[in-house]
Short mmCIF file of C-alpha atoms and ligand atoms in Angstrom, two decimals:
data_model
loop_
_atom_site.label_atom_id
_atom_site.label_comp_id
_atom_site.label_asym_id
_atom_site.label_seq_id
_atom_site.Cartn_x
_atom_site.Cartn_y
_atom_site.Cartn_z
CA UNK W 1 34.77 -31.93 -0.13
CA UNK W 2 33.55 -34.50 2.38
CA UNK W 3 30.12 -35.98 2.78
CA UNK W 4 28.50 -36.40 6.18
CA UNK W 5 28.18 -39.71 7.94
CA UNK W 6 25.36 -40.97 10.12
CA UNK W 7 27.87 -41.41 12.96
CA UNK W 8 28.51 -37.63 12.96
CA UNK W 9 24.80 -37.02 13.54
CA UNK W 10 24.70 -39.59 16.28
CA UNK W 11 27.55 -37.92 18.11
CA UNK W 12 26.02 -34.45 17.76
CA UNK W 13 22.52 -35.53 18.67
CA UNK W 14 23.96 -37.18 21.79
CA UNK W 15 25.86 -34.01 22.61
CA UNK W 16 22.65 -32.03 22.26
CA UNK W 17 20.78 -34.53 24.43
CA UNK W 18 23.45 -34.13 27.12
CA UNK W 19 22.85 -30.38 27.00
CA UNK W 20 26.33 -29.54 25.69
CA UNK W 21 26.50 -26.19 23.97
CA UNK W 22 27.20 -26.25 20.25
CA UNK W 23 30.51 -24.50 20.69
CA UNK W 24 31.56 -27.17 23.19
CA UNK W 25 31.39 -29.94 20.60
CA UNK W 26 33.35 -29.71 17.44
CA UNK W 27 31.66 -26.64 16.00
CA UNK W 28 34.74 -24.46 15.96
CA UNK W 29 36.65 -27.23 14.24
CA UNK W 30 33.84 -27.86 11.76
CA UNK W 31 33.63 -24.18 10.90
CA UNK W 32 37.36 -24.10 10.25
CA UNK W 33 37.08 -27.05 7.86
CA UNK W 34 36.32 -26.80 4.18
CA UNK W 35 32.52 -26.58 3.75
CA UNK W 36 31.10 -30.04 3.25
CA UNK W 37 28.97 -30.85 0.24
CA UNK W 38 25.51 -31.94 1.26
CA UNK W 39 24.23 -34.72 -0.99
CA UNK W 40 20.51 -34.27 -1.53
CA UNK W 41 17.53 -35.89 -3.20
CA UNK W 42 14.12 -34.30 -3.72
CA UNK W 43 10.97 -36.44 -3.77
CA UNK W 44 7.97 -34.62 -5.23
CA UNK W 45 8.82 -32.33 -8.14
CA UNK W 46 5.55 -30.35 -8.24
CA UNK W 47 5.23 -26.66 -7.44
CA UNK W 48 6.91 -26.76 -4.04
CA UNK W 49 9.59 -29.34 -4.87
CA UNK W 50 10.58 -27.31 -7.93
CA UNK W 51 10.78 -24.11 -5.84
CA UNK W 52 13.01 -25.97 -3.36
CA UNK W 53 15.22 -27.20 -6.19
CA UNK W 54 15.60 -23.69 -7.63
CA UNK W 55 16.49 -22.30 -4.19
CA UNK W 56 18.90 -25.16 -3.40
CA UNK W 57 20.72 -24.66 -6.70
CA UNK W 58 21.60 -21.15 -5.46
CA UNK W 59 23.03 -22.40 -2.16
CA UNK W 60 26.73 -23.34 -2.28
CA UNK W 61 27.80 -26.74 -0.98
CA UNK W 62 24.77 -28.64 -2.26
CA UNK W 63 24.69 -31.51 -4.73
CA UNK W 64 21.36 -32.69 -6.15
CA UNK W 65 22.02 -36.41 -6.44
CA UNK W 66 18.53 -37.63 -7.40
CA UNK W 67 14.98 -36.43 -8.03
CA UNK W 68 11.75 -38.41 -7.91
CA UNK W 69 8.13 -37.84 -8.92
CA UNK W 70 5.09 -39.77 -10.09
CA UNK W 71 5.35 -38.02 -13.48
CA UNK W 72 8.40 -38.55 -15.77
CA UNK W 73 8.08 -35.06 -17.33
CA UNK W 74 8.50 -33.46 -13.89
CA UNK W 75 11.78 -35.22 -13.09
CA UNK W 76 13.01 -34.47 -16.62
CA UNK W 77 12.30 -30.76 -16.08
CA UNK W 78 14.07 -30.95 -12.70
CA UNK W 79 17.14 -32.53 -14.28
CA UNK W 80 17.15 -29.79 -16.93
CA UNK W 81 17.02 -27.12 -14.22
CA UNK W 82 20.13 -28.70 -12.66
CA UNK W 83 22.11 -28.81 -15.89
CA UNK W 84 20.99 -25.29 -16.85
CA UNK W 85 22.46 -24.15 -13.51
CA UNK W 86 25.79 -25.79 -14.43
CA UNK W 87 25.27 -28.76 -12.12
CA UNK W 88 25.53 -32.47 -12.86
CA UNK W 89 22.26 -34.08 -13.99
CA UNK W 90 20.70 -35.97 -11.06
CA UNK W 91 19.55 -39.59 -11.24
CA UNK W 92 15.82 -39.64 -11.99
CA UNK W 93 13.14 -41.90 -10.50
CA UNK W 94 9.54 -41.73 -11.73
CA UNK W 95 6.35 -43.53 -12.58
CA UNK W 96 5.83 -45.53 -9.38
CA UNK W 97 4.59 -44.26 -5.99
CA UNK W 98 7.21 -46.51 -4.31
CA UNK W 99 10.15 -45.34 -6.46
CA UNK W 100 11.34 -43.18 -3.55
CA UNK W 101 12.09 -46.38 -1.66
CA UNK W 102 14.49 -47.60 -4.35
CA UNK W 103 16.08 -44.13 -4.51
CA UNK W 104 16.64 -44.03 -0.74
CA UNK W 105 18.08 -47.54 -0.77
CA UNK W 106 20.40 -46.94 -3.70
CA UNK W 107 21.75 -43.38 -3.62
CA UNK W 108 24.39 -42.15 -1.21
CA UNK W 109 22.65 -39.23 0.48
CA UNK W 110 22.88 -36.90 3.44
CA UNK W 111 19.32 -35.55 3.23
CA UNK W 112 16.09 -35.80 1.29
CA UNK W 113 13.55 -33.04 0.70
CA UNK W 114 9.99 -34.45 0.73
CA UNK W 115 7.45 -32.30 -1.14
CA UNK W 116 4.79 -34.84 -2.10
CA UNK W 117 1.07 -35.14 -1.27
CA UNK W 118 0.30 -34.99 2.46
CA UNK W 119 -0.39 -38.71 2.94
CA UNK W 120 3.06 -39.81 1.75
CA UNK W 121 5.19 -37.45 3.90
CA UNK W 122 5.41 -39.79 6.92
CA UNK W 123 6.12 -43.06 5.04
CA UNK W 124 8.85 -41.43 2.92
CA UNK W 125 10.42 -39.77 5.98
CA UNK W 126 10.36 -43.05 7.93
CA UNK W 127 12.05 -44.86 5.06
CA UNK W 128 14.69 -42.09 4.90
CA UNK W 129 15.38 -42.29 8.64
CA UNK W 130 15.75 -46.08 8.36
CA UNK W 131 18.47 -45.46 5.75
CA UNK W 132 20.27 -42.86 7.90
CA UNK W 133 19.14 -40.04 5.56
CA UNK W 134 17.92 -36.79 7.17
CA UNK W 135 14.42 -35.85 5.96
CA UNK W 136 13.42 -32.22 5.38
CA UNK W 137 9.66 -32.71 5.26
CA UNK W 138 7.08 -30.36 3.77
CA UNK W 139 4.11 -29.31 5.88
CA UNK W 140 2.43 -31.00 7.67
CA UNK W 141 4.94 -33.79 8.21
CA UNK W 142 2.19 -36.35 9.01
CA UNK W 143 -1.59 -36.53 9.09
CA UNK W 144 -2.05 -38.40 12.37
CA UNK W 145 -0.74 -38.16 15.90
CA UNK W 146 0.28 -41.82 15.65
CA UNK W 147 2.48 -41.16 12.62
CA UNK W 148 3.91 -38.11 14.38
CA UNK W 149 4.97 -40.33 17.30
CA UNK W 150 6.37 -42.92 14.87
CA UNK W 151 8.60 -40.26 13.32
CA UNK W 152 9.76 -39.02 16.73
CA UNK W 153 10.43 -42.56 17.97
CA UNK W 154 12.34 -43.49 14.81
CA UNK W 155 14.45 -40.34 15.01
CA UNK W 156 15.18 -40.63 18.73
CA UNK W 157 16.09 -44.31 18.41
CA UNK W 158 18.36 -43.91 15.40
CA UNK W 159 19.70 -40.41 16.20
CA UNK W 160 18.85 -39.39 12.64
CA UNK W 161 17.26 -35.96 13.01
CA UNK W 162 14.49 -34.57 10.81
CA UNK W 163 12.98 -31.17 10.26
CA UNK W 164 9.63 -30.03 9.00
CA UNK W 165 10.18 -27.28 6.42
CA UNK W 166 7.98 -24.65 8.10
CA UNK W 167 9.18 -21.55 6.31
CA UNK W 168 7.16 -18.85 8.14
CA UNK W 169 9.21 -19.53 11.29
CA UNK W 170 12.13 -18.09 9.31
CA UNK W 171 10.42 -14.89 8.12
CA UNK W 172 12.60 -11.88 9.00
CA UNK W 173 9.77 -10.04 10.81
CA UNK W 174 8.93 -13.13 12.90
CA UNK W 175 12.59 -13.68 13.76
CA UNK W 176 12.83 -10.04 14.88
CA UNK W 177 9.73 -10.48 17.10
CA UNK W 178 11.44 -13.50 18.67
CA UNK W 179 14.60 -11.53 19.42
CA UNK W 180 12.56 -8.71 20.91
CA UNK W 181 10.58 -11.17 23.01
CA UNK W 182 13.80 -12.73 24.27
CA UNK W 183 15.01 -9.27 25.31
CA UNK W 184 12.13 -9.25 27.81
CA UNK W 185 10.39 -6.26 26.21
CA UNK W 186 6.92 -7.91 26.27
CA UNK W 187 7.26 -9.06 29.90
CA UNK W 188 5.68 -12.42 30.60
CA UNK W 189 3.87 -13.78 27.54
CA UNK W 190 0.18 -14.47 28.22
CA UNK W 191 -1.67 -14.83 24.90
CA UNK W 192 -1.07 -15.15 21.14
CA UNK W 193 -3.26 -15.26 18.05
CA UNK W 194 -2.49 -16.46 14.53
CA UNK W 195 -4.32 -17.39 11.33
CA UNK W 196 -3.80 -18.97 7.96
CA UNK W 197 -6.10 -16.66 6.02
CA UNK W 198 -5.32 -17.67 2.47
CA UNK W 199 -8.01 -18.18 -0.16
CA UNK W 200 -6.72 -21.32 -1.87
CA UNK W 201 -10.01 -22.35 -3.49
CA UNK W 202 -9.22 -20.59 -6.73
CA UNK W 203 -5.79 -22.13 -7.27
CA UNK W 204 -4.51 -24.79 -4.87
CA UNK W 205 -7.50 -26.94 -3.92
CA UNK W 206 -9.01 -26.75 -7.43
CA UNK W 207 -7.83 -26.09 -10.96
CA UNK W 208 -8.83 -22.46 -11.61
CA UNK W 209 -9.45 -23.02 -15.35
CA UNK W 210 -11.48 -26.24 -15.31
CA UNK W 211 -12.80 -26.30 -11.73
CA UNK W 212 -11.51 -29.87 -11.46
CA UNK W 213 -10.32 -31.11 -8.07
CA UNK W 214 -6.60 -31.02 -7.31
CA UNK W 215 -5.40 -33.63 -4.78
CA UNK W 216 -5.94 -31.45 -1.65
CA UNK W 217 -9.68 -31.09 -2.48
CA UNK W 218 -10.23 -34.64 -1.25
CA UNK W 219 -9.44 -33.44 2.28
CA UNK W 220 -12.18 -30.78 2.11
CA UNK W 221 -14.70 -33.49 1.27
CA UNK W 222 -13.52 -35.94 3.95
CA UNK W 223 -12.54 -33.85 7.00
CA UNK W 224 -13.60 -30.87 9.10
CA UNK W 225 -10.47 -29.59 10.90
CA UNK W 226 -7.60 -27.15 10.73
CA UNK W 227 -6.12 -28.60 7.54
CA UNK W 228 -3.09 -26.35 7.45
CA UNK W 229 -1.98 -24.97 10.83
CA UNK W 230 1.79 -24.98 10.48
CA UNK W 231 2.32 -21.61 8.76
CA UNK W 232 0.30 -19.78 11.37
CA UNK W 233 1.60 -21.61 14.45
CA UNK W 234 5.27 -22.02 13.42
CA UNK W 235 6.65 -18.70 14.61
CA UNK W 236 4.37 -18.61 17.66
CA UNK W 237 5.88 -21.72 19.28
CA UNK W 238 9.12 -19.96 20.16
CA UNK W 239 7.29 -16.76 21.14
CA UNK W 240 5.41 -18.89 23.73
CA UNK W 241 8.42 -21.07 24.77
CA UNK W 242 6.56 -24.21 23.75
CA UNK W 243 8.71 -27.34 24.33
CA UNK W 244 11.30 -25.29 26.25
CA UNK W 245 9.68 -23.95 29.41
CA UNK W 246 6.03 -24.57 28.57
CA UNK W 247 3.86 -27.10 26.78
CA UNK W 248 0.37 -27.24 25.25
CA UNK W 249 -2.03 -29.23 27.41
CA UNK W 250 -5.32 -29.09 25.46
CA UNK W 251 -6.97 -27.92 22.24
CA UNK W 252 -10.62 -26.97 21.74
CA UNK W 253 -11.69 -26.40 18.11
CA UNK W 254 -14.94 -25.34 16.51
CA UNK W 255 -15.90 -24.88 12.85
CA UNK W 256 -18.30 -22.58 11.02
CA UNK W 257 -20.66 -23.86 8.34
CA UNK W 258 -19.19 -24.71 4.94
CA UNK W 259 -20.44 -22.11 2.44
CA UNK W 260 -17.39 -20.72 0.63
CA UNK W 261 -16.64 -23.61 -1.75
CA UNK W 262 -20.19 -23.92 -3.13
CA UNK W 263 -20.44 -20.11 -3.42
CA UNK W 264 -17.14 -19.95 -5.35
CA UNK W 265 -18.26 -22.61 -7.84
CA UNK W 266 -21.68 -20.98 -8.36
CA UNK W 267 -20.00 -17.62 -8.96
CA UNK W 268 -17.28 -18.90 -11.28
CA UNK W 269 -18.73 -22.00 -13.03
CA UNK W 270 -22.51 -21.69 -12.53
CA UNK W 271 -25.06 -23.55 -10.42
CA UNK W 272 -24.83 -26.72 -12.57
CA UNK W 273 -21.17 -27.41 -11.82
CA UNK W 274 -21.03 -30.53 -9.57
CA UNK W 275 -18.89 -28.70 -7.01
CA UNK W 276 -21.59 -26.01 -6.66
CA UNK W 277 -23.90 -28.55 -5.02
CA UNK W 278 -21.44 -31.04 -3.56
CA UNK W 279 -21.47 -31.42 0.20
CA UNK W 280 -18.17 -30.39 1.76
CA UNK W 281 -17.32 -31.50 5.27
CA UNK W 282 -14.80 -28.75 5.82
CA UNK W 283 -16.16 -25.65 7.59
CA UNK W 284 -14.98 -22.30 6.23
CA UNK W 285 -13.45 -20.97 9.44
CA UNK W 286 -12.00 -23.21 12.14
CA UNK W 287 -11.13 -21.57 15.46
CA UNK W 288 -8.92 -23.49 17.89
CA UNK W 289 -8.08 -22.44 21.43
CA UNK W 290 -4.98 -24.04 22.93
CA UNK W 291 -3.97 -23.82 26.59
CA UNK W 292 -0.51 -24.31 28.07
CA UNK W 293 0.67 -25.76 31.36
CA UNK W 294 1.77 -22.27 32.50
CA UNK W 295 -1.61 -20.70 31.74
CA UNK W 296 -0.97 -19.12 28.32
CA UNK W 297 -3.62 -19.28 25.60
CA UNK W 298 -3.36 -19.34 21.81
CA UNK W 299 -6.13 -18.82 19.24
CA UNK W 300 -5.57 -20.23 15.72
CA UNK W 301 -7.82 -19.62 12.72
CA UNK W 302 -7.97 -21.85 9.65
CA UNK W 303 -9.43 -19.66 6.89
CA UNK W 304 -8.71 -20.95 3.37
CA UNK W 305 -11.96 -21.02 1.43
CA UNK W 306 -13.59 -17.58 1.64
CA UNK W 307 -12.53 -14.76 -0.69
CA UNK W 308 -10.03 -12.50 1.04
CA UNK W 309 -6.48 -11.13 0.79
CA UNK W 310 -3.70 -13.16 2.42
CA UNK W 311 -3.04 -12.62 6.14
CA UNK W 312 -1.53 -14.41 9.14
CA UNK W 313 -2.78 -11.97 11.82
CA UNK W 314 0.03 -12.80 14.22
CA UNK W 315 -0.41 -11.19 17.64
CA UNK W 316 1.66 -11.53 20.79
CA UNK W 317 0.56 -10.15 24.14
CA UNK W 318 2.48 -10.00 27.41
CA UNK W 319 2.52 -8.17 30.73
CA UNK W 320 4.56 -5.28 29.27
CA UNK W 321 3.23 -4.91 25.75
CA UNK W 322 1.70 -6.20 22.55
CA UNK W 323 2.78 -6.84 18.92
CA UNK W 324 0.22 -6.87 16.11
CA UNK W 325 1.47 -8.02 12.72
CA UNK W 326 -1.67 -7.04 10.78
CA UNK W 327 -1.51 -3.49 12.12
CA UNK W 328 2.32 -3.54 11.63
CA UNK W 329 2.33 -1.99 15.11
CA UNK W 330 3.63 -2.48 18.60
CA UNK W 331 2.97 -1.04 22.03
CA UNK W 332 5.49 -1.42 24.87
CA UNK W 333 4.92 0.02 28.35
CA UNK W 334 8.63 0.72 28.75
CA UNK W 335 9.40 2.13 25.32
CA UNK W 336 6.39 3.44 23.39
CA UNK W 337 6.27 7.24 23.40
CA UNK W 338 2.55 7.64 24.04
CA UNK W 339 0.48 5.92 26.70
CA UNK W 340 -1.80 3.21 25.20
CA UNK W 341 -0.96 4.29 21.62
CA UNK W 342 0.40 2.05 18.87
CA UNK W 343 3.74 2.85 17.29
CA UNK W 344 5.19 1.56 14.01
CA UNK W 345 6.75 -1.92 14.10
CA UNK W 346 9.24 -1.40 11.25
CA UNK W 347 11.98 0.40 13.24
CA UNK W 348 11.89 -2.45 15.78
CA UNK W 349 12.17 -5.00 12.97
CA UNK W 350 15.31 -3.28 11.73
CA UNK W 351 16.81 -2.92 15.21
CA UNK W 352 16.12 -6.55 16.17
CA UNK W 353 16.92 -8.05 12.77
CA UNK W 354 18.17 -11.61 13.11
CA UNK W 355 21.55 -12.51 11.59
CA UNK W 356 19.86 -15.20 9.43
CA UNK W 357 17.70 -12.65 7.63
CA UNK W 358 20.15 -11.55 4.95
CA UNK W 359 20.17 -14.82 2.95
CA UNK W 360 17.90 -13.88 0.04
CA UNK W 361 15.80 -10.72 0.42
CA UNK W 362 14.25 -11.14 -3.04
CA UNK W 363 13.65 -14.90 -2.84
CA UNK W 364 10.42 -16.91 -2.71
CA UNK W 365 8.10 -16.16 0.23
CA UNK W 366 9.92 -12.91 0.98
CA UNK W 367 13.25 -14.71 1.33
CA UNK W 368 11.99 -17.04 4.09
CA UNK W 369 12.46 -20.15 1.93
CA UNK W 370 16.15 -19.50 1.32
CA UNK W 371 16.75 -18.47 4.93
CA UNK W 372 15.25 -21.81 6.00
CA UNK W 373 17.09 -23.93 3.43
CA UNK W 374 20.39 -22.13 4.07
CA UNK W 375 20.11 -22.90 7.78
CA UNK W 376 19.11 -26.51 7.05
CA UNK W 377 22.14 -26.98 4.76
CA UNK W 378 24.54 -25.12 7.07
CA UNK W 379 23.51 -27.35 9.98
CA UNK W 380 24.19 -30.44 7.86
CA UNK W 381 27.54 -29.07 6.70
CA UNK W 382 28.64 -28.18 10.23
CA UNK W 383 27.15 -31.28 11.85
CA UNK W 384 25.03 -29.11 14.13
CA UNK W 385 21.45 -29.74 15.29
CA UNK W 386 18.90 -28.78 12.63
CA UNK W 387 17.44 -25.28 13.01
CA UNK W 388 13.83 -26.34 13.65
CA UNK W 389 13.50 -29.04 16.23
CA UNK W 390 11.63 -32.34 15.99
CA UNK W 391 9.30 -31.49 18.91
CA UNK W 392 8.21 -28.17 17.35
CA UNK W 393 7.62 -30.02 14.05
CA UNK W 394 5.48 -32.54 15.96
CA UNK W 395 3.36 -29.94 17.78
CA UNK W 396 2.49 -28.05 14.58
CA UNK W 397 1.60 -31.29 12.82
CA UNK W 398 -0.59 -32.76 15.59
CA UNK W 399 -3.00 -29.80 15.39
CA UNK W 400 -4.37 -31.21 12.10
CA UNK W 401 -5.85 -34.39 13.57
CA UNK W 402 -6.52 -33.07 17.08
CA UNK W 403 -8.59 -30.11 15.81
CA UNK W 404 -10.75 -32.56 13.84
CA UNK W 405 -11.30 -34.77 16.89
CA UNK W 406 -12.24 -31.75 19.01
CA UNK W 407 -14.74 -30.46 16.41
CA UNK W 408 -16.31 -33.89 16.17
CA UNK W 409 -16.61 -34.25 19.96
CA UNK W 410 -17.48 -30.59 20.52
CA UNK W 411 -15.11 -30.75 23.49
CA UNK W 412 -11.49 -29.99 24.38
CA UNK W 413 -9.01 -32.81 23.80
CA UNK W 414 -5.67 -33.32 25.57
CA UNK W 415 -2.56 -32.23 23.68
CA UNK W 416 0.29 -34.79 23.80
CA UNK W 417 3.60 -33.77 25.36
CA UNK W 418 5.93 -34.86 22.58
CA UNK W 419 8.99 -34.00 24.68
CA UNK W 420 7.92 -36.56 27.34
CA UNK W 421 8.50 -34.04 30.12
CA UNK W 422 11.75 -32.61 28.74
CA UNK W 423 10.03 -29.23 28.15
CA UNK W 424 10.59 -28.51 31.87
CA UNK W 425 14.35 -28.36 31.49
CA UNK W 426 14.94 -27.81 27.76
CA UNK W 427 16.48 -24.44 26.92
CA UNK W 428 15.16 -22.23 24.08
CA UNK W 429 16.51 -23.70 20.90
CA UNK W 430 15.18 -22.06 17.76
CA UNK W 431 17.19 -19.18 16.24
CA UNK W 432 19.36 -18.72 19.34
N1 NAD Y 501 5.79 -24.27 2.83
C1 NAD Y 501 5.09 -23.70 1.85
O1 NAD Y 501 5.08 -22.49 1.70
C2 NAD Y 501 4.34 -24.58 0.91
C3 NAD Y 501 3.74 -24.06 -0.25
C4 NAD Y 501 3.07 -24.94 -1.11
C5 NAD Y 501 3.00 -26.29 -0.80
N2 NAD Y 501 3.57 -26.75 0.34
C6 NAD Y 501 3.54 -28.19 0.68
O2 NAD Y 501 4.31 -28.87 -0.30
C7 NAD Y 501 3.75 -30.15 -0.58
C8 NAD Y 501 3.53 -30.30 -2.07
O3 NAD Y 501 2.60 -29.33 -2.48
P1 NAD Y 501 2.58 -28.81 -4.00
O4 NAD Y 501 1.75 -27.59 -4.02
O5 NAD Y 501 3.97 -28.75 -4.53
O6 NAD Y 501 1.79 -29.99 -4.70
P2 NAD Y 501 1.97 -30.48 -6.22
O7 NAD Y 501 0.77 -31.29 -6.51
O8 NAD Y 501 2.31 -29.34 -7.10
O9 NAD Y 501 3.25 -31.42 -6.14
C9 NAD Y 501 3.29 -32.64 -5.44
C10 NAD Y 501 4.14 -33.58 -6.27
O10 NAD Y 501 4.39 -34.77 -5.51
C11 NAD Y 501 4.42 -35.85 -6.43
N3 NAD Y 501 4.19 -37.08 -5.67
C12 NAD Y 501 3.09 -37.46 -5.00
N4 NAD Y 501 3.25 -38.68 -4.44
C13 NAD Y 501 4.51 -39.08 -4.76
C14 NAD Y 501 5.27 -40.25 -4.50
N5 NAD Y 501 4.80 -41.27 -3.77
N6 NAD Y 501 6.52 -40.31 -5.01
C15 NAD Y 501 7.03 -39.29 -5.75
N7 NAD Y 501 6.35 -38.16 -6.03
C16 NAD Y 501 5.10 -38.06 -5.56
C17 NAD Y 501 3.30 -35.53 -7.42
O11 NAD Y 501 3.45 -36.21 -8.62
C18 NAD Y 501 3.48 -34.02 -7.58
O12 NAD Y 501 4.32 -33.68 -8.66
C19 NAD Y 501 2.48 -30.23 0.28
O13 NAD Y 501 2.78 -30.89 1.46
C20 NAD Y 501 2.15 -28.80 0.61
O14 NAD Y 501 1.45 -28.66 1.82
C21 NAD Y 501 4.24 -25.92 1.19
#
């Protein structure tokens, strides 16, 4: 079992930059070799880091070398999960917000999974890149456009790739939509819609039992913006050929009043609870309109603090048809049996099922987490480019800060071209 060197990445990244196909550079040879063991660390052993650990323990060819968290009991539990799965106990680092730095300097690693609070994603990823370790970064990978550029610059300079762990891009239904889109069935794509409609007030932003703030609540007090755009936008980027044929040019965001958080606290904890009266900056619904160079539009809704069932409301519309995830329906001029009538999406999903989709049908997030991690690990083993590209990771991330700036200015703001013009010639990349 071999580990993977930084030089291998450099060679492959250069091959990708030169536009060589994967099969033209070493892939056949790599596939014929014994699968390589990917040496991993996980920083952040909370809910998400633990879910990643449990999923990684099921994927062959992984070794959990080290785990790190602020809290010693969390790394202890992580080590126990490893030994219970018959694996070697990892080295543990805890008790200091900078302990990750020691870990990344000391351990021999191929990749690090970063599942900490939002504000530490970029510094940990930058430190990893400086050590030649590939970061798999939880969403969003940074909080500012500046930090997003810093990550891109560091990766491009060092040829150490990174990937934001946006799992909804890997959902089997979304992958099937992408395949169908690439078949030309929707004609030319003109417009998309997506939402993160997920009431997180009663569990993720606050402690449901006590009503105390959890760490993300601070962001609701400080900012008014799309706090969490990546799950909604992730799959859409490839549907719209963003960064490979088209590029976002501007974003215009607006926010509703903030009513949901106070109403929740009054309902659940009574009018005297401090959070029932506290002033929250974050509006309940943020609507962003993005335009592309080629004239496409995208509407994104942030919707995380009003009571409602979960939804992403993905919609894709082109010159020959429309897909509507919430209706689980599709209409195609060339194929649908009745003029202007919806037909069921499910048969299309089965017919256009992507080869990645069989990884873990019963796994977390409908199997999307294992599909994503399996592809991440397989790319590392085979020394191939990572499945989700750095420019797509950057675009999803930048929406956080840019939406806030646009709301504040009440005006559209330019969207950076993270590819620096390469979108004009780059070929579709994701899930090819
Ligand atoms: N993709 C998804 O479906 C999904 C789902 C949930 C959360 N997330 C993302 O995962 C991340 C973590 O969220 P969570 O719900 O697991 O939060 P959490 O609070 O449960 O866990 C975060 C952990 O990070 C640790 N941590 C913070 N700073 C650290 C540092 N400097 N060094 C080491 N450890 C540190 C904390 O001690 C905590 O245990 C967030 O970015 C969130 O957006 C993604």
